[in-house]
Coordinates of C-alpha atoms in Angstrom, one line a residue:
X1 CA 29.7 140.9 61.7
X2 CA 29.4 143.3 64.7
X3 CA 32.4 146.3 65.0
X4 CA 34.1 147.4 67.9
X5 CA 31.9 150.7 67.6
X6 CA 28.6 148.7 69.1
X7 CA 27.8 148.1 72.4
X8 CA 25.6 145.3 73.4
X9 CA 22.6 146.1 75.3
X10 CA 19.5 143.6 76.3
X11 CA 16.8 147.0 75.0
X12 CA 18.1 146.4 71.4
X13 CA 15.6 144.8 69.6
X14 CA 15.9 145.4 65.5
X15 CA 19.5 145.5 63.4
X16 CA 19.4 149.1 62.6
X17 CA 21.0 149.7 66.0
X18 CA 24.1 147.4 65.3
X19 CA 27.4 148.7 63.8
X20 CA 28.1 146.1 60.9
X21 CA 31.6 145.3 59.1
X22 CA 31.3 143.8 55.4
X23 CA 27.8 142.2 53.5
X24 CA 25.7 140.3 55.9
X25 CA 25.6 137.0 55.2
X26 CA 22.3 134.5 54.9
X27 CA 22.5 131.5 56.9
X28 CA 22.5 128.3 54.9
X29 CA 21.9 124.5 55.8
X30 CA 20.1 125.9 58.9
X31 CA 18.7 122.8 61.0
X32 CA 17.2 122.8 64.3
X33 CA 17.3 119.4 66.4
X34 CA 16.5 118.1 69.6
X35 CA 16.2 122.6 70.5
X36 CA 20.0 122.8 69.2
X37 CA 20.0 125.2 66.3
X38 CA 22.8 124.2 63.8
X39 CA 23.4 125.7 60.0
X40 CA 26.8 125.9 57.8
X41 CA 29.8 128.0 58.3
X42 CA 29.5 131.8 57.6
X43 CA 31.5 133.1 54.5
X44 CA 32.1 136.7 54.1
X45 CA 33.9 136.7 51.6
X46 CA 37.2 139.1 51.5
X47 CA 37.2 141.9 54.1
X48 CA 38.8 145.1 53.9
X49 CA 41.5 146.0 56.4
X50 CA 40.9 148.4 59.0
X51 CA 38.0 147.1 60.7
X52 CA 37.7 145.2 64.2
X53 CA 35.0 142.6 64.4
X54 CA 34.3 141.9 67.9
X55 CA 30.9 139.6 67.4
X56 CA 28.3 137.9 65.0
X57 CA 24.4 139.1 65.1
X58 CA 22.1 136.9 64.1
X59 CA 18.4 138.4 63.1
X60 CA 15.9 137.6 61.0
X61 CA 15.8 140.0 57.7
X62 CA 12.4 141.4 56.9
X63 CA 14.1 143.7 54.0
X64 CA 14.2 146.7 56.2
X65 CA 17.0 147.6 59.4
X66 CA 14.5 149.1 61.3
X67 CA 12.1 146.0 61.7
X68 CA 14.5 143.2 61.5
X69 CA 14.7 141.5 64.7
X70 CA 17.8 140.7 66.5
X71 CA 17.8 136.9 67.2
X72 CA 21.8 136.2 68.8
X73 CA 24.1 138.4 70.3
X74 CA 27.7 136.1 70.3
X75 CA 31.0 137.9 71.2
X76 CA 33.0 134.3 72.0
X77 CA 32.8 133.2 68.2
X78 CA 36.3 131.1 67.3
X79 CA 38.8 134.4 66.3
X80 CA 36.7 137.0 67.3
X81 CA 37.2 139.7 68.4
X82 CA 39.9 139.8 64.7
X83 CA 41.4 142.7 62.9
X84 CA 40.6 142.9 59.0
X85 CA 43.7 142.4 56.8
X86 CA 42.0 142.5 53.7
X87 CA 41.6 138.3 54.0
X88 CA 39.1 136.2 53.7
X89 CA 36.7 135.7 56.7
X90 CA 34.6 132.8 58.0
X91 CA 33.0 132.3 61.1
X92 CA 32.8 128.6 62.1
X93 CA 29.7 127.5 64.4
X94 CA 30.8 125.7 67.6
X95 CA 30.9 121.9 66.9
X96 CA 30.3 121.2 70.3
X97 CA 26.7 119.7 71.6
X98 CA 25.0 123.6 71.7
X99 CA 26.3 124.6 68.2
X100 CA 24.9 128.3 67.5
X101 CA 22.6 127.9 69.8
X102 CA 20.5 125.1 72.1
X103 CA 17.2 125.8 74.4
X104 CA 17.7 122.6 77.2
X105 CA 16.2 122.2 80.0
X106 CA 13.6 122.9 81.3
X107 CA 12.5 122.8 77.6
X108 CA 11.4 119.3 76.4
X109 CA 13.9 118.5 73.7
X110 CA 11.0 118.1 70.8
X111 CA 9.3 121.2 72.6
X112 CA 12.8 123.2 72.2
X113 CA 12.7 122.2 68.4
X114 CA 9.4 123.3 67.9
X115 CA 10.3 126.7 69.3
X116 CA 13.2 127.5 67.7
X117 CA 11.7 126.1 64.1
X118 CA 8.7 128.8 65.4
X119 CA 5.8 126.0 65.1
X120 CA 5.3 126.7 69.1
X121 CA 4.6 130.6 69.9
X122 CA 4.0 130.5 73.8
X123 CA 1.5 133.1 74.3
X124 CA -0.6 132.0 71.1
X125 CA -0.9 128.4 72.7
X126 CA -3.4 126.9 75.0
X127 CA -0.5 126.4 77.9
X128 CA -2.1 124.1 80.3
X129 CA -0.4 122.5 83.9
X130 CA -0.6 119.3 85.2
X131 CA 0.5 117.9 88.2
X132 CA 3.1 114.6 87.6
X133 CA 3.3 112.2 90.5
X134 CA 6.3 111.1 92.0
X135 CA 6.5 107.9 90.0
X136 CA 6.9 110.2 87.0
X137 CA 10.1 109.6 85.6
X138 CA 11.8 112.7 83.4
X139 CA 12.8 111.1 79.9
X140 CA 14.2 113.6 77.0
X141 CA 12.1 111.5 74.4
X142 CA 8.3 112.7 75.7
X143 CA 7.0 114.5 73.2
X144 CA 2.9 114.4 74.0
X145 CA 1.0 114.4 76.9
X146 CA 0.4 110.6 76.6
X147 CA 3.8 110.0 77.4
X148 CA 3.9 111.7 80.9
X149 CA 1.5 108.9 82.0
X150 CA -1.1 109.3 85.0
X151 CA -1.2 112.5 86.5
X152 CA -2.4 113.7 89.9
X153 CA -6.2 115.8 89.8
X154 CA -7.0 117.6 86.6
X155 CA -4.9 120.2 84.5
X156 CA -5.7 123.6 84.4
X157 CA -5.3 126.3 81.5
X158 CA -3.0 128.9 82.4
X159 CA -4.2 132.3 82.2
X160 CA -2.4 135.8 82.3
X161 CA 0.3 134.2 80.0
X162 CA 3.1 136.7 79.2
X163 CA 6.5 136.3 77.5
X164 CA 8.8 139.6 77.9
X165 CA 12.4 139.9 77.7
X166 CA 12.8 136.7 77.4
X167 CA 11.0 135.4 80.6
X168 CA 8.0 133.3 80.4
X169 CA 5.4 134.0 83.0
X170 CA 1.2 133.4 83.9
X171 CA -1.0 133.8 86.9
X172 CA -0.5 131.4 89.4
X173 CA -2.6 128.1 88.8
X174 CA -5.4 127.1 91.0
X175 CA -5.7 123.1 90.9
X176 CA -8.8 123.5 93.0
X177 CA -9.2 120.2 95.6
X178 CA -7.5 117.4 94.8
X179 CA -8.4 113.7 95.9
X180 CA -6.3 112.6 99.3
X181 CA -3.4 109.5 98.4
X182 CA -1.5 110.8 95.7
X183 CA 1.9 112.9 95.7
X184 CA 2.6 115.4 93.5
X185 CA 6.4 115.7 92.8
X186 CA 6.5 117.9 89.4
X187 CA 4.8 120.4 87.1
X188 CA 4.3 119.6 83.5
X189 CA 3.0 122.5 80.9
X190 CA 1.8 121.4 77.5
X191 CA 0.0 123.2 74.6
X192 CA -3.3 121.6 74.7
X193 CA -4.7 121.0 70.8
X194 CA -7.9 119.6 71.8
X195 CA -5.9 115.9 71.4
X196 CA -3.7 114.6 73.8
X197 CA -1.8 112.5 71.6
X198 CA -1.1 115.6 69.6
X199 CA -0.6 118.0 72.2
X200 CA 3.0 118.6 72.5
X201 CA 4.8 118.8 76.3
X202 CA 6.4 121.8 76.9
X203 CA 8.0 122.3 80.4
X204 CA 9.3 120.1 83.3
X205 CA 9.9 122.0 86.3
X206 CA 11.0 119.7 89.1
X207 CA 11.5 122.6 91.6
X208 CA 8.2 123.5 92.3
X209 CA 7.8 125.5 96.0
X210 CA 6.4 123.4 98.0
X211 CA 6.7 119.9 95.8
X212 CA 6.7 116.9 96.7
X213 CA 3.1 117.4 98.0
X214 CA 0.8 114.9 99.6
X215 CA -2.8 115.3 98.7
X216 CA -5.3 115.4 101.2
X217 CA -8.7 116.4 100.0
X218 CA -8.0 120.3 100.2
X219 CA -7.3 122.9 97.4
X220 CA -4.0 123.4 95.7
X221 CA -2.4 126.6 94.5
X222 CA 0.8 126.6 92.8
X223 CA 2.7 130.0 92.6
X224 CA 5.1 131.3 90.4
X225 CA 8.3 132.3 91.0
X226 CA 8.7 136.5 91.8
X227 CA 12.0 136.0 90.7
X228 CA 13.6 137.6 87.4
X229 CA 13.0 133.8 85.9
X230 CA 8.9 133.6 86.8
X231 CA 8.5 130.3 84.9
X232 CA 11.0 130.2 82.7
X233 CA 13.5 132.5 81.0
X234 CA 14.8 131.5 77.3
X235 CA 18.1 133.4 78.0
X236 CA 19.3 130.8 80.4
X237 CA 18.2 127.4 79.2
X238 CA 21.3 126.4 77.0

């Protein structure tokens, strides 16, 4: 529980920076599905009055302030911001689709899981593009690269991969010349494993610059956005 006396700011990165009311609390019957992370209502027991809680913190506790990361930063919790009365508090999590918190689009659900469970780390995997043709039809249940069907020329390992703030980002990818006929509608990132049926799809991104694109034999070089978002930025996928 977060007191009046803190102010947010997007620098702060560990909990020895926040201004705390009562005995943190640890999250129980935590679930992620689908990228929507989910866990039981927060009891904190009976609060002293005096105090105004103006938002909930989630981090991650490694037994010390000072290298515990800050995880969730939410000032519109149900009854917050609430004066202490000396009650009982509990903070109820949202029963709406995004819960605490969700990663959608353009986050393939299963890929959105496997982040927020941390079983994908983004600059530890082998992110690789492929071009999807426009035939290619987005559906929330692909989960491997087997499932995203024919794609147009080869895929390409991204290099230069970077994930700061938030914002996902990588050199721009070189496709080299691709065969004339096909058109390519959409990007596709997956984390290559060696095994297409085991490697998982990661990113759709239907707005590529200048997508749809008929092939004609010559090279294609697809840039990144300059933009704040580059790829993809987590802080605006829910």
């Amino acid at each position: 529980l977060v007191s009046d006396a803190y102010t947010y700011s997007a620098a702060h990165e560990f909990l020895s920076v926040v201004t705390r009311v009562g005995t943190d609390q640890t999250l129980t019957g935590k679930s992620v599905t689908g990228g929507v992370f989910d866990a039981a209502a927060a009891e904190f027991g009976i609060l002293a009055p005096g105090s105004k809680i103006k938002a909930v913190v989630l981090y991650m506790d490694t037994g010390s302030p000072s290298t515990s990361p800050l995880l969730f930063y939410m000032d519109s919790v149900q009854g917050l911001p609430m004066d202490t009365n000396g009650g009982e508090v509990r903070v109820p999590w949202d029963t709406g689709p995004i819960k605490i918190a969700a990663v959608g689009l353009p986050f393939y659900p299963k890929a959105a899981e496997r982040l927020l469970s941390a079983e994908l780390p983004l600059t530890g995997a082998t992110l690789r593009a492929v071009m999807l043709p426009s035939s290619y039809v987005y559906d929330a249940a692909h989960e491997f690269l087997p499932d995203l069907g024919a794609a147009v020329g080869s895929a390409v390992t991204l290099s230069g991969v970077t994930v700061a703030g938030g914002v996902l980002d990588a050199n721009d990818v070189d496709f080299g010349a691709v065969a004339a006929g096909s058109t390519a509608s959409y990007i596709a990132l997956y984390a290559d494993t060696g095994t297409a049926a085991t490697s998982p799809v990661v990113l759709y991104l239907p707005s590529v610059v200048g997508f749809p694109m008929t092939t004609n034999g010559s090279g294609v070089v697809v840039q990144w956005s300059n933009a704040a978002a580059k790829i993809v930025s987590l802080l605006g996928t829910a």
